[in-house]
Every structure is written in C-alpha cells, then in structure tokens.
Amino acid sequence: MHNIAGSPVEGHDFFGREAVVARLQDILDNDDILLLGPRRIGKTSAARAVMKQVRAAGWRAIEINVASCVDESGFLDKLEAALQPEVSSLTARSAGAIGDALAAIGRRIKSVKIPLPGAGSFGVELGEGSAEDWTQVGGDVLQLIAQMEERWLIYVDELPILLFNMIRNDPLTGVQRVRRFLDRIPLSEDDAGSIVTAVQWPQPYYLQATFHHLRSLIGANPGASAASLIEQAMDKLVQPGADNDFHHWQGRLSQQLSRADADHAQAMLNLAARDPSGARPESLLAALEERMGEATTEQARRTFIRLRDILQRDAYWWPDEGSGAKRYRFRLEPLRRWWLRRDTL
C-alpha cells in the first residue's frame, strides 16, 4: 500500500469502500449517476473501482477527462479518443462502421449555435463550412455504441470544469449551451403533454420520475419516439426495487385508520385499481357490505362515505363524472398500476 494524498488511488491502495462501489454498480444497472461533492473526497477513485468491477462483469468501460475542453466539439473529440481503443478490439466489420463514424466527428461539427428569441442564431464558430448540430453527431455515436449489443460505462471526469469553460468563453449563449449539454433529449410540447396525460395528476415529483425512466428508455431505444415509450416509463416506476415511492401510500392507511377501516379502504382501492376508469360507488358499496357481514345497510353506507371522503381528501382517488356516471378512480395512474400489481398474482 502506498501513502497517496490527493491523487486518485487504485488497486490495493483503494480499500474500505466496497459497499459504496457495490451500491454504485447496482444503480448503474438501470440508471446514470452524477457524483457531486467537494474535491479530494475520492470520487475518481470510487469511479475507477466501479469501472474495474463492471469490466469484470463483461461491460466495456472508458474514462474521459474533459477538464481541458472548452466546447462541445472538444468533448466529442475526447469521446472519440477514448472509444478508438475499444473499437479496435471489435470484429472488423463493426470496427469499420464505428471507426468511420468516429472519424467523421471532426468533419461534421463546424459550429455550435443555438437560437435566441428575436435575435437569430448566435454561437461559437469552430471551423468553416456548413454547420451541423453537435447533438445530432453525438446522438449518432451513441446509437452506434448501442448497436454493439454490449453494456457500456462512460465515465466523464471533471465535467463541471468543461461546463464552466463553456459559460466563460461564451458570455452570450454559454448558459443556454450548458443547459442543452446537460439535457440533450428533446421533449416537444406534445410529448410533455402526453406525459402529464399519462400520469394524470400533474404532481411534479411523479412527472419527473416518469421522465427519468423515459430518458433511460430513449437511450436504449434510439429509433423510438418519446411518446411511444411513456407507457413503459410508467411501468418501470412500479416494478419491485423501483417502487419505494409508493409503499407509503399503503402504509399510511394503517397509520391513520383502525385495522378494520384500513382493510376496508384497501379493499375499495383494490376494486378501483382494476379499471383505469375506476369503480362505480354502487359496486364499491356492495363490496363493502359483503365485507362487513353482520352490519346493517345503513352502517355499511356510513362507513363507505367516511372512507370515501378520507381517500379523496388524501388524494388516493377522485370522483370522475366525465362519462356521465360517477366513478372513483385513482388520481395518480402509476399508483393505480402499483396497487393493481400488489393485488394480482
């Protein structure tokens, strides 16, 4: 073991953070990771340990340090340089196709321009000739990587320095360019509206969670439209291991209601979850009467009204009369799907 202060450590010099590495590797199975924190706390060391682990699991992993980059073209040049050694180990046919695409990066990107409302297009000239949007070039490279049918980890070190350089060197549009760099996936107004419609309740957290999964799906399916992947994104929200944000909805019933009332409320929600349009109050009342056994019709009716109002107050469901007949339907569609999955064999 070496006594190293400041510089990243690897091999036997990296120890005691196995749980951190395992956790990061687990997250990478489904998501991207942004490592934020002060300098000299071991982010690069941990990242390289993760790279070592995923390589052992059959992934391809590359590291690019973008501290010296001042624009988007420089970033893609770094990506090209890191990819070339990996490309050389592929079959001749695959290497040729991807190598041609990488070699074309420098020729294709001639300028970085973004439109400003009322001011035309401004930006940084990178060369002569016709300009091509750098996001299209980068997207083409990522699509080629996806076609290799292998899992990839691309570790980008010193990203904040690149973003700062872009802002400092382009006072006019640098901030907009940085925002675009960090959020490359285009989302049209129609697609955004489709997400809100699918989630049903425009609650910011669940909209963002759905979009988070949508980004991953778009990356894995480069040729698919965003709208066609929204349903899959919502389904990912409710899968085991990714559904922690829904368990409290069920637990809250037991916390605020008696055991009998919590069971009744859950049964009513089970019935409403079977149909996206919800359940008729008559059906819900009939199910409750059956559950309450010896209770009179009036007792069951009062219990239904009391629990109905609690579930409406706490945003589990709402009365929808859009079809002409009142139905109690889940306010949040991902919650309905989760609830249905929990009640289905």
Coordinates of C-alpha atoms in Angstrom, one line a residue:
M1 CA 0.0 0.0 0.0
H2 CA 1.2 3.5 -0.9
N3 CA 0.7 6.6 1.1
I4 CA -1.0 8.8 -1.5
A5 CA -2.7 12.1 -0.7
G6 CA -4.8 13.9 -3.3
S7 CA -4.3 11.8 -6.4
P8 CA -6.8 9.0 -7.2
V9 CA -5.9 5.6 -5.9
E10 CA -6.4 2.2 -7.4
G11 CA -5.7 -1.5 -6.7
H12 CA -4.6 -2.3 -3.1
D13 CA -4.5 1.5 -2.3
F14 CA -8.3 1.6 -2.7
F15 CA -9.9 -0.1 0.3
G16 CA -12.8 0.2 2.8
R17 CA -15.4 1.4 0.3
E18 CA -16.5 -1.8 -1.1
A19 CA -20.2 -1.1 -0.1
V20 CA -20.0 2.2 -2.0
V21 CA -18.7 0.5 -5.1
A22 CA -21.3 -2.2 -4.9
R23 CA -24.1 0.3 -4.5
L24 CA -22.9 2.4 -7.5
Q25 CA -22.6 -0.7 -9.6
D26 CA -26.2 -1.7 -8.7
I27 CA -27.5 1.7 -9.6
L28 CA -25.8 1.5 -13.0
D29 CA -27.9 -1.5 -13.9
N30 CA -30.8 0.9 -14.6
D31 CA -29.7 4.5 -14.2
D32 CA -27.0 7.1 -14.8
I33 CA -25.1 8.5 -11.9
L34 CA -24.0 12.1 -11.2
L35 CA -21.2 12.2 -8.5
L36 CA -21.3 15.6 -6.7
G37 CA -19.1 16.6 -3.8
P38 CA -16.1 18.7 -2.9
R39 CA -12.7 17.9 -4.4
R40 CA -10.4 15.3 -2.9
I41 CA -13.0 13.1 -1.3
G42 CA -12.3 10.1 -3.6
K43 CA -14.9 10.4 -6.4
T44 CA -12.5 9.5 -9.2
S45 CA -11.0 6.6 -7.1
A46 CA -14.5 5.2 -6.5
A47 CA -15.5 5.6 -10.2
R48 CA -12.4 3.7 -11.3
A49 CA -13.1 1.0 -8.8
V50 CA -16.6 0.7 -10.3
M51 CA -15.1 0.6 -13.8
K52 CA -12.9 -2.3 -12.7
Q53 CA -15.9 -4.2 -11.3
V54 CA -18.1 -3.7 -14.4
R55 CA -15.3 -4.7 -16.7
A56 CA -15.1 -8.0 -14.7
A57 CA -18.8 -8.4 -15.3
G58 CA -18.4 -8.1 -19.1
W59 CA -19.0 -4.4 -19.7
R60 CA -16.9 -2.1 -21.7
A61 CA -15.8 0.9 -19.7
I62 CA -14.0 4.1 -20.7
E63 CA -12.9 7.2 -18.9
I64 CA -12.7 10.7 -20.4
N65 CA -11.3 13.7 -18.6
V66 CA -12.8 16.9 -20.0
A67 CA -11.0 19.5 -17.9
S68 CA -9.1 20.8 -20.9
C69 CA -12.2 21.0 -23.2
V70 CA -13.7 24.4 -23.9
D71 CA -16.7 23.4 -26.1
E72 CA -18.9 20.6 -27.2
S73 CA -16.7 19.6 -30.1
G74 CA -13.8 19.1 -27.7
F75 CA -15.9 16.8 -25.6
L76 CA -16.7 14.7 -28.6
D77 CA -13.1 14.6 -29.6
K78 CA -12.3 13.2 -26.1
L79 CA -15.0 10.7 -26.5
E80 CA -13.6 9.6 -29.9
A81 CA -10.1 9.2 -28.5
A82 CA -11.4 7.0 -25.6
L83 CA -13.5 4.9 -27.9
Q84 CA -10.9 4.1 -30.5
P85 CA -9.0 1.5 -28.4
E86 CA -12.3 -0.2 -27.7
V87 CA -13.3 -0.1 -31.3
S88 CA -10.0 -1.8 -32.3
S89 CA -11.0 -4.9 -30.3
L90 CA -14.3 -5.4 -32.2
T91 CA -14.8 -7.5 -35.2
A92 CA -13.5 -6.0 -38.4
R93 CA -17.0 -5.1 -39.7
S94 CA -18.2 -3.5 -36.5
A95 CA -14.9 -1.7 -36.1
G96 CA -15.0 -0.3 -39.6
A97 CA -18.5 1.1 -39.3
I98 CA -17.9 2.7 -35.9
G99 CA -14.5 3.9 -36.8
D100 CA -15.8 5.7 -39.9
A101 CA -18.4 7.4 -37.7
L102 CA -15.9 8.5 -35.2
A103 CA -13.5 9.8 -37.8
A104 CA -16.3 11.9 -39.2
I105 CA -16.9 13.7 -36.0
G106 CA -14.4 16.5 -36.6
R107 CA -15.5 17.0 -40.2
R108 CA -19.2 17.2 -39.3
I109 CA -19.1 19.7 -36.4
K110 CA -18.3 23.1 -37.8
S111 CA -20.0 25.4 -35.3
V112 CA -22.1 25.4 -32.1
K113 CA -25.1 27.6 -32.5
I114 CA -28.3 28.0 -30.6
P115 CA -31.3 30.2 -31.5
L116 CA -32.1 33.2 -29.3
P117 CA -35.7 34.5 -29.4
G118 CA -35.8 37.7 -31.5
A119 CA -32.1 37.6 -32.2
G120 CA -31.5 34.9 -34.7
S121 CA -28.7 32.4 -34.1
F122 CA -25.6 33.1 -32.2
G123 CA -22.8 30.8 -31.1
V124 CA -19.2 29.9 -31.3
E125 CA -17.6 29.2 -34.7
L126 CA -15.5 26.1 -34.7
G127 CA -14.5 26.0 -38.3
E128 CA -15.5 26.8 -41.8
G129 CA -18.3 25.3 -43.9
S130 CA -21.8 24.3 -43.1
A131 CA -22.7 23.7 -39.5
E132 CA -24.3 20.5 -38.1
D133 CA -25.8 20.3 -34.7
W134 CA -23.4 18.7 -32.4
T135 CA -26.2 16.9 -30.5
Q136 CA -27.0 15.0 -33.8
V137 CA -23.4 14.0 -34.2
G138 CA -23.2 12.8 -30.6
G139 CA -26.5 11.1 -30.8
D140 CA -25.3 9.1 -33.9
V141 CA -22.2 8.0 -32.0
L142 CA -24.3 6.9 -29.0
Q143 CA -26.6 5.0 -31.4
L144 CA -23.6 3.2 -32.8
I145 CA -22.5 2.2 -29.3
A146 CA -26.0 0.9 -28.6
Q147 CA -25.8 -1.3 -31.7
M148 CA -22.7 -3.1 -30.4
E149 CA -25.1 -5.1 -28.1
E150 CA -22.8 -4.7 -25.1
R151 CA -23.1 -2.9 -21.9
W152 CA -21.1 0.3 -21.7
L153 CA -19.9 2.6 -18.8
I154 CA -18.7 6.0 -19.9
Y155 CA -17.1 7.9 -17.0
V156 CA -16.8 11.6 -17.6
D157 CA -14.4 13.2 -15.2
E158 CA -14.2 17.0 -14.4
L159 CA -17.5 17.8 -16.2
P160 CA -18.1 20.9 -14.1
I161 CA -14.8 22.4 -15.5
L162 CA -16.0 21.9 -19.1
L163 CA -19.3 23.5 -18.3
F164 CA -17.6 26.5 -16.6
N165 CA -15.3 26.9 -19.6
M166 CA -18.3 26.9 -22.0
I167 CA -20.0 29.7 -19.9
R168 CA -16.8 31.7 -19.5
N169 CA -15.9 31.6 -23.2
D170 CA -19.4 32.4 -24.5
P171 CA -21.0 35.1 -22.4
L172 CA -23.9 35.5 -24.8
T173 CA -25.2 31.9 -25.0
G174 CA -22.9 29.8 -22.8
V175 CA -25.6 29.2 -20.1
Q176 CA -28.1 28.0 -22.7
R177 CA -25.5 25.8 -24.3
V178 CA -24.7 24.2 -20.9
R179 CA -28.4 23.6 -20.2
R180 CA -28.6 21.9 -23.6
F181 CA -25.5 19.9 -23.0
L182 CA -26.9 18.5 -19.7
D183 CA -30.3 17.7 -21.2
R184 CA -29.7 16.5 -24.7
I185 CA -33.0 14.7 -25.2
P186 CA -35.5 16.9 -27.0
L187 CA -39.0 16.9 -25.5
S188 CA -41.7 18.5 -27.6
E189 CA -44.7 20.3 -26.0
D190 CA -46.9 17.5 -27.3
D191 CA -44.7 14.8 -25.7
A192 CA -44.6 16.8 -22.4
G193 CA -48.4 17.0 -22.6
S194 CA -48.6 13.2 -23.2
I195 CA -46.6 12.6 -20.0
V196 CA -48.9 14.7 -18.0
T197 CA -51.9 13.0 -19.5
A198 CA -50.5 9.5 -18.8
V199 CA -49.6 10.3 -15.2
Q200 CA -53.0 12.0 -14.8
W201 CA -52.1 14.0 -11.7
P202 CA -49.6 16.8 -12.6
Q203 CA -47.7 16.3 -9.4
P204 CA -44.1 17.4 -10.1
Y205 CA -42.3 14.5 -8.4
Y206 CA -44.0 11.8 -10.3
L207 CA -43.8 13.7 -13.6
Q208 CA -40.0 14.0 -13.1
A209 CA -39.7 10.3 -12.0
T210 CA -41.5 9.2 -15.2
F211 CA -39.3 11.5 -17.3
H212 CA -36.2 10.0 -15.6
H213 CA -37.2 6.5 -16.8
L214 CA -38.2 7.9 -20.2
R215 CA -34.7 9.3 -20.7
S216 CA -33.2 5.8 -20.0
L217 CA -35.6 4.2 -22.4
I218 CA -34.8 6.7 -25.1
G219 CA -31.1 6.0 -24.7
A220 CA -31.8 2.3 -25.0
N221 CA -34.1 2.6 -28.0
P222 CA -32.6 5.4 -30.2
G223 CA -35.1 4.9 -33.0
A224 CA -38.2 5.1 -30.9
S225 CA -40.2 8.3 -30.3
A226 CA -40.6 9.6 -26.8
A227 CA -44.4 9.3 -26.9
S228 CA -44.2 5.6 -27.7
L229 CA -42.1 4.9 -24.6
I230 CA -44.1 6.8 -22.0
E231 CA -46.2 3.7 -21.0
Q232 CA -43.0 1.7 -20.5
A233 CA -41.6 4.5 -18.4
M234 CA -44.6 4.4 -16.1
D235 CA -44.4 0.7 -15.8
K236 CA -40.8 0.9 -14.7
L237 CA -41.9 3.2 -11.8
V238 CA -43.9 0.4 -10.2
Q239 CA -41.5 -2.6 -10.6
P240 CA -40.1 -4.3 -7.5
G241 CA -37.0 -2.5 -6.4
A242 CA -38.0 0.8 -8.1
D243 CA -41.3 1.2 -6.3
N244 CA -40.2 2.6 -2.9
D245 CA -42.1 5.9 -3.5
F246 CA -45.4 4.0 -3.4
H247 CA -45.2 1.9 -0.3
H248 CA -46.1 4.8 2.0
W249 CA -49.5 5.2 0.3
Q250 CA -50.4 1.7 1.6
G251 CA -48.7 2.2 5.0
R252 CA -50.4 5.5 5.6
L253 CA -53.8 3.7 5.8
S254 CA -52.7 1.5 8.7
Q255 CA -51.2 4.5 10.4
Q256 CA -54.3 6.7 10.4
L257 CA -57.1 4.2 10.4
S258 CA -58.2 1.3 12.6
R259 CA -57.3 -2.2 11.5
A260 CA -60.8 -2.8 10.2
D261 CA -61.1 0.5 8.4
A262 CA -57.6 0.2 6.8
D263 CA -58.6 -3.3 5.5
H264 CA -61.9 -1.9 4.1
A265 CA -60.1 1.1 2.5
Q266 CA -57.6 -1.2 0.9
A267 CA -60.3 -3.5 -0.5
M268 CA -62.1 -0.5 -2.0
L269 CA -58.9 0.7 -3.6
N270 CA -58.2 -2.8 -4.9
L271 CA -61.5 -2.7 -6.7
A272 CA -61.0 0.7 -8.1
A273 CA -57.5 -0.3 -9.4
R274 CA -58.8 -3.0 -11.7
D275 CA -60.0 -0.5 -14.2
P276 CA -58.2 2.7 -15.2
S277 CA -61.6 4.5 -15.3
G278 CA -62.2 3.4 -11.6
A279 CA -65.2 1.8 -10.0
R280 CA -68.9 2.9 -9.5
P281 CA -69.9 3.8 -6.0
E282 CA -72.6 1.2 -6.1
S283 CA -70.0 -1.5 -6.8
L284 CA -67.8 -0.2 -4.0
L285 CA -70.7 -0.1 -1.5
A286 CA -71.7 -3.7 -2.4
A287 CA -68.2 -5.0 -1.9
L288 CA -68.1 -3.2 1.5
E289 CA -71.4 -4.6 2.6
E290 CA -70.1 -8.1 1.8
R291 CA -67.0 -7.5 3.8
M292 CA -68.9 -6.1 6.8
G293 CA -71.1 -9.2 7.2
E294 CA -73.4 -8.6 10.1
A295 CA -73.5 -4.8 9.7
T296 CA -76.8 -3.1 8.5
T297 CA -77.0 -1.5 5.1
E298 CA -77.0 1.9 6.8
Q299 CA -73.9 1.1 8.8
A300 CA -72.1 0.0 5.7
R301 CA -73.3 3.1 3.9
R302 CA -71.9 5.4 6.6
T303 CA -68.6 3.5 6.6
F304 CA -68.3 3.8 2.8
I305 CA -69.0 7.6 2.9
R306 CA -66.5 8.1 5.7
L307 CA -63.7 6.1 4.0
R308 CA -64.6 7.5 0.5
D309 CA -64.0 11.0 1.8
I310 CA -60.7 10.1 3.5
L311 CA -59.4 8.5 0.3
Q312 CA -60.5 11.6 -1.7
R313 CA -59.0 14.0 0.9
D314 CA -55.7 12.2 0.9
A315 CA -55.5 12.1 -3.0
Y316 CA -55.9 8.4 -3.5
W317 CA -58.8 8.8 -5.8
W318 CA -61.3 11.4 -7.1
P319 CA -64.9 11.3 -8.3
D320 CA -64.9 11.4 -12.1
E321 CA -68.3 12.1 -13.8
G322 CA -66.9 12.6 -17.2
S323 CA -68.6 9.6 -18.6
G324 CA -72.0 10.6 -17.2
A325 CA -71.8 8.1 -14.3
K326 CA -69.8 8.8 -11.3
R327 CA -66.7 6.6 -10.8
Y328 CA -64.0 6.8 -8.2
R329 CA -60.7 6.5 -10.0
F330 CA -57.1 6.8 -8.9
R331 CA -55.7 10.3 -9.1
L332 CA -52.2 9.0 -9.9
E333 CA -52.1 6.4 -12.7
P334 CA -48.7 5.0 -11.6
L335 CA -50.1 4.4 -8.1
R336 CA -53.1 2.6 -9.7
R337 CA -50.7 0.3 -11.6
W338 CA -48.7 -0.3 -8.4
W339 CA -51.8 -1.0 -6.4
L340 CA -53.1 -3.4 -9.0
R341 CA -49.8 -5.3 -9.1
R342 CA -49.9 -5.7 -5.4
D343 CA -53.3 -7.2 -5.6
T344 CA -52.5 -9.5 -8.6
L345 CA -51.0 -13.0 -8.6

